[in-house]
mmCIF file of C-alpha atoms in Angstrom:
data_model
loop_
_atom_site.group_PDB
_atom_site.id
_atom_site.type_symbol
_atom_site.label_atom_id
_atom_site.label_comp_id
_atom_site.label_asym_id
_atom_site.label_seq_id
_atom_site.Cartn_x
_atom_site.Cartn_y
_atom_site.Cartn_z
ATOM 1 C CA UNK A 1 7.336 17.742 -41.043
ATOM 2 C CA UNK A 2 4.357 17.846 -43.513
ATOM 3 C CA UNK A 3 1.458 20.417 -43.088
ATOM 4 C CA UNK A 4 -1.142 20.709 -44.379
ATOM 5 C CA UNK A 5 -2.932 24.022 -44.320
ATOM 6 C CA UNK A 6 -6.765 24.373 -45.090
ATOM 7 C CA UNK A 7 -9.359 27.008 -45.498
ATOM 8 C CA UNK A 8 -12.438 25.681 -44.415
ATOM 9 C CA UNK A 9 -15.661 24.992 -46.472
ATOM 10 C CA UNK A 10 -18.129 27.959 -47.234
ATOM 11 C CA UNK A 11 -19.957 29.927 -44.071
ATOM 12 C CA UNK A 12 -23.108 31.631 -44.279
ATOM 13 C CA UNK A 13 -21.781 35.046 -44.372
ATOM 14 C CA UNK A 14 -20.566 33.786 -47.750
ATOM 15 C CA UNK A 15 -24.018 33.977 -49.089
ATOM 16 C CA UNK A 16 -25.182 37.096 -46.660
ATOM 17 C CA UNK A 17 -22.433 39.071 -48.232
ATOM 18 C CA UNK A 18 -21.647 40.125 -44.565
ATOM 19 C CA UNK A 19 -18.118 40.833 -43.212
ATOM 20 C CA UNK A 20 -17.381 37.934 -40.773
ATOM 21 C CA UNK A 21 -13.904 37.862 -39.525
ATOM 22 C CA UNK A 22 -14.448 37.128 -35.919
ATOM 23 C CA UNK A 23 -18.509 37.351 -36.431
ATOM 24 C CA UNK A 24 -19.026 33.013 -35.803
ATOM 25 C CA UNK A 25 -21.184 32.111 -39.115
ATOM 26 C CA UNK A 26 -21.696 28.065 -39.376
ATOM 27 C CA UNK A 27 -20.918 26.568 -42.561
ATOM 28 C CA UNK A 28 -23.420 26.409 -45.232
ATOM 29 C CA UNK A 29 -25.230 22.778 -46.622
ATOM 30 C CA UNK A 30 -22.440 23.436 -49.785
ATOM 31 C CA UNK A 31 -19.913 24.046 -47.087
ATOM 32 C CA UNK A 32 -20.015 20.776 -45.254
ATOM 33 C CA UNK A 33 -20.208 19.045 -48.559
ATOM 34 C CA UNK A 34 -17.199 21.054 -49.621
ATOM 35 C CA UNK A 35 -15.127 19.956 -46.477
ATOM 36 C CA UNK A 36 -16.625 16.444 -46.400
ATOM 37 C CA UNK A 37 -14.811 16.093 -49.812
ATOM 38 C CA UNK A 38 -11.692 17.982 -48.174
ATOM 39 C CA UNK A 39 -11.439 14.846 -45.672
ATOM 40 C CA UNK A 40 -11.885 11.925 -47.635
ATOM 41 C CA UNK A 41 -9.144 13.313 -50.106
ATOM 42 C CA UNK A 42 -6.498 14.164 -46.984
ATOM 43 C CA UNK A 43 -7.086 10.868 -45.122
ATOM 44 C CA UNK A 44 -7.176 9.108 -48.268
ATOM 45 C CA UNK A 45 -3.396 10.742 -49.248
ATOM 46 C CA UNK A 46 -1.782 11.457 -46.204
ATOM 47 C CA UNK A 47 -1.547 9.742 -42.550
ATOM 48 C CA UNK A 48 -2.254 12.394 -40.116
ATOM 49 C CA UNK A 49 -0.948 12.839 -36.924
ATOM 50 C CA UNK A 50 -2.328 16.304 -35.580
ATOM 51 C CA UNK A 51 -5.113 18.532 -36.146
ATOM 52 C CA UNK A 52 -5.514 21.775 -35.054
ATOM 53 C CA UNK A 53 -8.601 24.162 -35.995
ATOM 54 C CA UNK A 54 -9.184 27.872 -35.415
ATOM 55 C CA UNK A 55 -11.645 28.022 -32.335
ATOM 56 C CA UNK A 56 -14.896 29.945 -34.767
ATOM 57 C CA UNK A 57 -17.590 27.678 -35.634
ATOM 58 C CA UNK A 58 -16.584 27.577 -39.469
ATOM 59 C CA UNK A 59 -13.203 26.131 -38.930
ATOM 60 C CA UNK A 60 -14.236 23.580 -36.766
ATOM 61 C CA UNK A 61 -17.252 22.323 -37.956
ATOM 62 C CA UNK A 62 -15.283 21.764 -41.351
ATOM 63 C CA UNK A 63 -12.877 19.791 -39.076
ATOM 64 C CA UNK A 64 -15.304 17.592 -37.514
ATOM 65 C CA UNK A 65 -15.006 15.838 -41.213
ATOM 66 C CA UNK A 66 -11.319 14.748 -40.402
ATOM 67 C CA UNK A 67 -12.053 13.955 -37.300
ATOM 68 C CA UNK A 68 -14.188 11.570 -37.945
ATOM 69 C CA UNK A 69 -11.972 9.743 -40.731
ATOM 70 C CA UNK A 70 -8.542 9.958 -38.917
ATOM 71 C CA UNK A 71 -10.186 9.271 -35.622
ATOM 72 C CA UNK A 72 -8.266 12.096 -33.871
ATOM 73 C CA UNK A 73 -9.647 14.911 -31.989
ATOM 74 C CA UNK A 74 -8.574 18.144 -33.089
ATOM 75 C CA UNK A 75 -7.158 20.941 -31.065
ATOM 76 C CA UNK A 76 -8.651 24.292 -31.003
ATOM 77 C CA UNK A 77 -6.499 27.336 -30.545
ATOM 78 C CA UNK A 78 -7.823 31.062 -30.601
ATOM 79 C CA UNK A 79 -4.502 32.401 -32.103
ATOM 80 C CA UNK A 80 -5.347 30.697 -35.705
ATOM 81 C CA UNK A 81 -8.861 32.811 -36.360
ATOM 82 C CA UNK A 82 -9.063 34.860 -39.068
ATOM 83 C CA UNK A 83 -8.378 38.624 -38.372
ATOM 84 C CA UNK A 84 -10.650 40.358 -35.654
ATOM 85 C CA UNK A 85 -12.307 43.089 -37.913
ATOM 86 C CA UNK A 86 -13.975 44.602 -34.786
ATOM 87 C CA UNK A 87 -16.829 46.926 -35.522
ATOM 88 C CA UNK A 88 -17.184 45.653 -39.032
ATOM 89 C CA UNK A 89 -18.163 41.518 -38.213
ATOM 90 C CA UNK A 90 -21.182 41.007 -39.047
ATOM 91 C CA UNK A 91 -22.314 43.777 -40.864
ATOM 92 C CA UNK A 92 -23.415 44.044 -44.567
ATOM 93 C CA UNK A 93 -20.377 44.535 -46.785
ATOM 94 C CA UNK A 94 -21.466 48.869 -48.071
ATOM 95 C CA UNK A 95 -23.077 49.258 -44.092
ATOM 96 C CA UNK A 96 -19.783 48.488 -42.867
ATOM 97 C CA UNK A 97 -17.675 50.538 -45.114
ATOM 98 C CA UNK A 98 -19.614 52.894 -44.875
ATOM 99 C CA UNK A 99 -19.865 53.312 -41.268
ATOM 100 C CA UNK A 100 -16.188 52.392 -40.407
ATOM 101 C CA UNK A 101 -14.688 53.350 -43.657
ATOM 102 C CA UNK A 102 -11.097 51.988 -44.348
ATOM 103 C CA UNK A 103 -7.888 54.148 -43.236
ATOM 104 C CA UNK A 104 -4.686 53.942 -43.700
ATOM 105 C CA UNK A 105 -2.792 53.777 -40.405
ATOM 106 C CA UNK A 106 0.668 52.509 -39.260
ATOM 107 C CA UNK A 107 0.881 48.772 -38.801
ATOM 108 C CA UNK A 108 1.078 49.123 -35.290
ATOM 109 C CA UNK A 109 -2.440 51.123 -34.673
ATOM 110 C CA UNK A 110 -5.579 49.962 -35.404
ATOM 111 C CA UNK A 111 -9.082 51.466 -35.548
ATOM 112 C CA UNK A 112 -12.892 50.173 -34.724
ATOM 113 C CA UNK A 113 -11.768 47.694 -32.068
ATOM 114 C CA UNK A 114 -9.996 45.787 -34.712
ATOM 115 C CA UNK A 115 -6.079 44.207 -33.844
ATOM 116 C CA UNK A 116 -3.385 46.307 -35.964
ATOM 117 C CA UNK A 117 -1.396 44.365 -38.706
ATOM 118 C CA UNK A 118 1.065 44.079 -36.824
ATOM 119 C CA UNK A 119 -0.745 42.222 -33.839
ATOM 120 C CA UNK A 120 -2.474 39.882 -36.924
ATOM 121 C CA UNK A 121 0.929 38.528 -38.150
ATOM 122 C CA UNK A 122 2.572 38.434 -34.764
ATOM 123 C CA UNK A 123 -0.505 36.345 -33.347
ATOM 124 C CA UNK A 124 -0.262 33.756 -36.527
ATOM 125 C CA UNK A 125 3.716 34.117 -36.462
ATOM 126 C CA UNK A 126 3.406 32.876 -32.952
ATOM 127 C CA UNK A 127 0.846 29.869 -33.446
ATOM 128 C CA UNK A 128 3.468 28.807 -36.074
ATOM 129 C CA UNK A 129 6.337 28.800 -33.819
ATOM 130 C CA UNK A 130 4.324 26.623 -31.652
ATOM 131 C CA UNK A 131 2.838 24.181 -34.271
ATOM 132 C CA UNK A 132 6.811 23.291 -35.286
ATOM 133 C CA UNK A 133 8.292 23.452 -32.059
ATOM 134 C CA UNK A 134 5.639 20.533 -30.707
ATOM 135 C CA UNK A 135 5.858 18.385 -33.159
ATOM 136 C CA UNK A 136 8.355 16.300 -34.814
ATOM 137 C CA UNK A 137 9.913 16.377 -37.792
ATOM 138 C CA UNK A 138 8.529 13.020 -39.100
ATOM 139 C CA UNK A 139 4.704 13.847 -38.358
ATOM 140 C CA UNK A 140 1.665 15.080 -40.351
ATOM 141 C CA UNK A 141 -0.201 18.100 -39.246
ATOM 142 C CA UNK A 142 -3.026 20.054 -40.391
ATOM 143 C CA UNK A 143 -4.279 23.616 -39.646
ATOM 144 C CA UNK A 144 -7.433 24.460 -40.371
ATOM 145 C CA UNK A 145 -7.988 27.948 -40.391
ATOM 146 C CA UNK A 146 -9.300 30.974 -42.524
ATOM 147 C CA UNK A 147 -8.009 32.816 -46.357
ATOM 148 C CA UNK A 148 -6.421 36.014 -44.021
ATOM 149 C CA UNK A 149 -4.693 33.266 -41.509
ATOM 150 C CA UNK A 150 -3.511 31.479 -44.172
ATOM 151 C CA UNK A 151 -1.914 34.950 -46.316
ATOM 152 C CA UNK A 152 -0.407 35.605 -42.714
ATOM 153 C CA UNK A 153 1.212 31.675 -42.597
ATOM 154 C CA UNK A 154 2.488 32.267 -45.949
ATOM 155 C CA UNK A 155 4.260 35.639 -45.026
ATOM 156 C CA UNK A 156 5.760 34.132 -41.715
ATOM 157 C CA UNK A 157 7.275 30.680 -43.659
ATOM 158 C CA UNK A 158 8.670 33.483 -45.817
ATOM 159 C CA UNK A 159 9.306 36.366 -43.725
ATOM 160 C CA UNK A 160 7.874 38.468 -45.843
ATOM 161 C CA UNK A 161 7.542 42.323 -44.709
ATOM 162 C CA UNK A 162 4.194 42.525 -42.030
ATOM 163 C CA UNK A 163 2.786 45.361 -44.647
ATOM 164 C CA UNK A 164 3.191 43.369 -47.547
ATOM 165 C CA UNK A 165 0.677 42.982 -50.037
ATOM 166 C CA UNK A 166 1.401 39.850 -51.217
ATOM 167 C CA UNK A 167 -1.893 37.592 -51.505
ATOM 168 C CA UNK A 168 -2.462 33.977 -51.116
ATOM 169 C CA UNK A 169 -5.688 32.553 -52.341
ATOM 170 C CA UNK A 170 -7.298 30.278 -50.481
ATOM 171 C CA UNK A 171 -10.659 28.595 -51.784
ATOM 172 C CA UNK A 172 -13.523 27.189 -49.874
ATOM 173 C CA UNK A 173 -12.307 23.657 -48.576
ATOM 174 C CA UNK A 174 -9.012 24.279 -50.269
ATOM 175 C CA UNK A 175 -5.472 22.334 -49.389
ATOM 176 C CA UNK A 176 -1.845 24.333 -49.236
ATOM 177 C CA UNK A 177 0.408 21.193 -48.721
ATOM 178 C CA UNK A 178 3.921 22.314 -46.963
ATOM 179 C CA UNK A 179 6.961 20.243 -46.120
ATOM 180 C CA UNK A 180 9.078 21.789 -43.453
ATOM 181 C CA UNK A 181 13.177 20.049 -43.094
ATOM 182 C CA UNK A 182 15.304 21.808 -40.969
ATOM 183 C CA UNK A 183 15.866 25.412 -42.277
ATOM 184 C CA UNK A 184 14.336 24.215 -45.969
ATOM 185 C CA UNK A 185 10.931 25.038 -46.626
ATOM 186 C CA UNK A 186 8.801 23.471 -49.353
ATOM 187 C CA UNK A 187 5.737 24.719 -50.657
ATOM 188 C CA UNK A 188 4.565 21.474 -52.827
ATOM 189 C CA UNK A 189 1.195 23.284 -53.679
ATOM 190 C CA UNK A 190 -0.997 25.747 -52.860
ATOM 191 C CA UNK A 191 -4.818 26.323 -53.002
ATOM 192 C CA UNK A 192 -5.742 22.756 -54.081
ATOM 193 C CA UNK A 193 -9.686 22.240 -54.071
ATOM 194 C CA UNK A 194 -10.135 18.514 -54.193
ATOM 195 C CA UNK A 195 -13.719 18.398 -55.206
ATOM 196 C CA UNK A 196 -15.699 18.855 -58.542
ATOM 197 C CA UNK A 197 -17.772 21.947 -58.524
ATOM 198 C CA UNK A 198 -20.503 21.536 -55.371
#
């Protein structure tokens, strides 16, 4: 099984400098560009069975653009958006650090309605699980999702500790490309942007 994992294209709390997590910003005129460019670069390279998009506006609206070259309708699910800051979406980057100012806690406990670390990973761990157990091995699917989601993929393929600190990058629009065979993982590239500078 190939998938394909992208971030989608840049949202307007991008250029608010606002926290968004769950807060449901639209992309921005760069941003559909951006995943536009995304599209014609995975239809044009891979045959795609599946697509399946976080359920917040960014996500999908950057998978509209595959939708409308592979012809296939994709499949939101809740469990693949980004990590549910709580209190914080929305806000102005110093107004929410300021207000609900970071703290260390266990990974099971969380603070200003936010889900723990450990209910993050489990959530994405899960959606995983799901993606490869409905789909066979010869098939094509894409996840569009969000930079945290994708970290939080990335530590589940490789079962890396839940308080790691281990970052993946993701940029705006940007293609991981993974090939799963059996119990062999594959990680043929990460972060791949395919556009020129939008």
């Amino acid at each position: 099984m190939k998938l394909l994992i992208i971030r989608h294209g840049e949202s307007e709390a991008d250029i608010l400098k606002v926290c968004e997590g769950w807060a449901d910003f639209s992309l921005t005129p760069r941003g559909h560009k951006q995943a536009e460019a995304m599209s014609k670069y995975v239809s044009k390279h891979y045959h795609v069975d599946k697509i399946y998009t976080s359920s917040l506006k960014r996500a999908c609206q950057t998978a509209q653009y595959l939708e409308k070259l592979t012809g296939l309708s994709a499949i939101k699910i809740d469990k693949l958006k980004e990590f549910n800051n709580g209190l914080r979406a929305g806000l102005p980057y110093d107004e929410a650090y300021k207000k609900y100012p970071k703290v260390e806690l266990p990974i099971h406990a969380s603070r200003y309605g936010q889900e723990s670390k450990l209910n993050f990973r489990m959530r994405i761990e899960s959606i995983l699980s799901e993606i490869l157990s409905q789909n066979s091995d010869d098939q094509t699917i894409v996840i569009v999702t969000h930079g945290g989601a994708i970290t939080q993929l990335y530590h589940a393929l490789l079962k890396l500790p839940i308080d790691s600190k281990i970052k993946f990058g993701s940029g705006d629009a940007c293609v991981h490309d993974w090939n799963i065979e059996g119990d062999k993982y594959y990680i043929n590239f990460a972060n791949y942007c395919p556009y020129n500078k939008i």
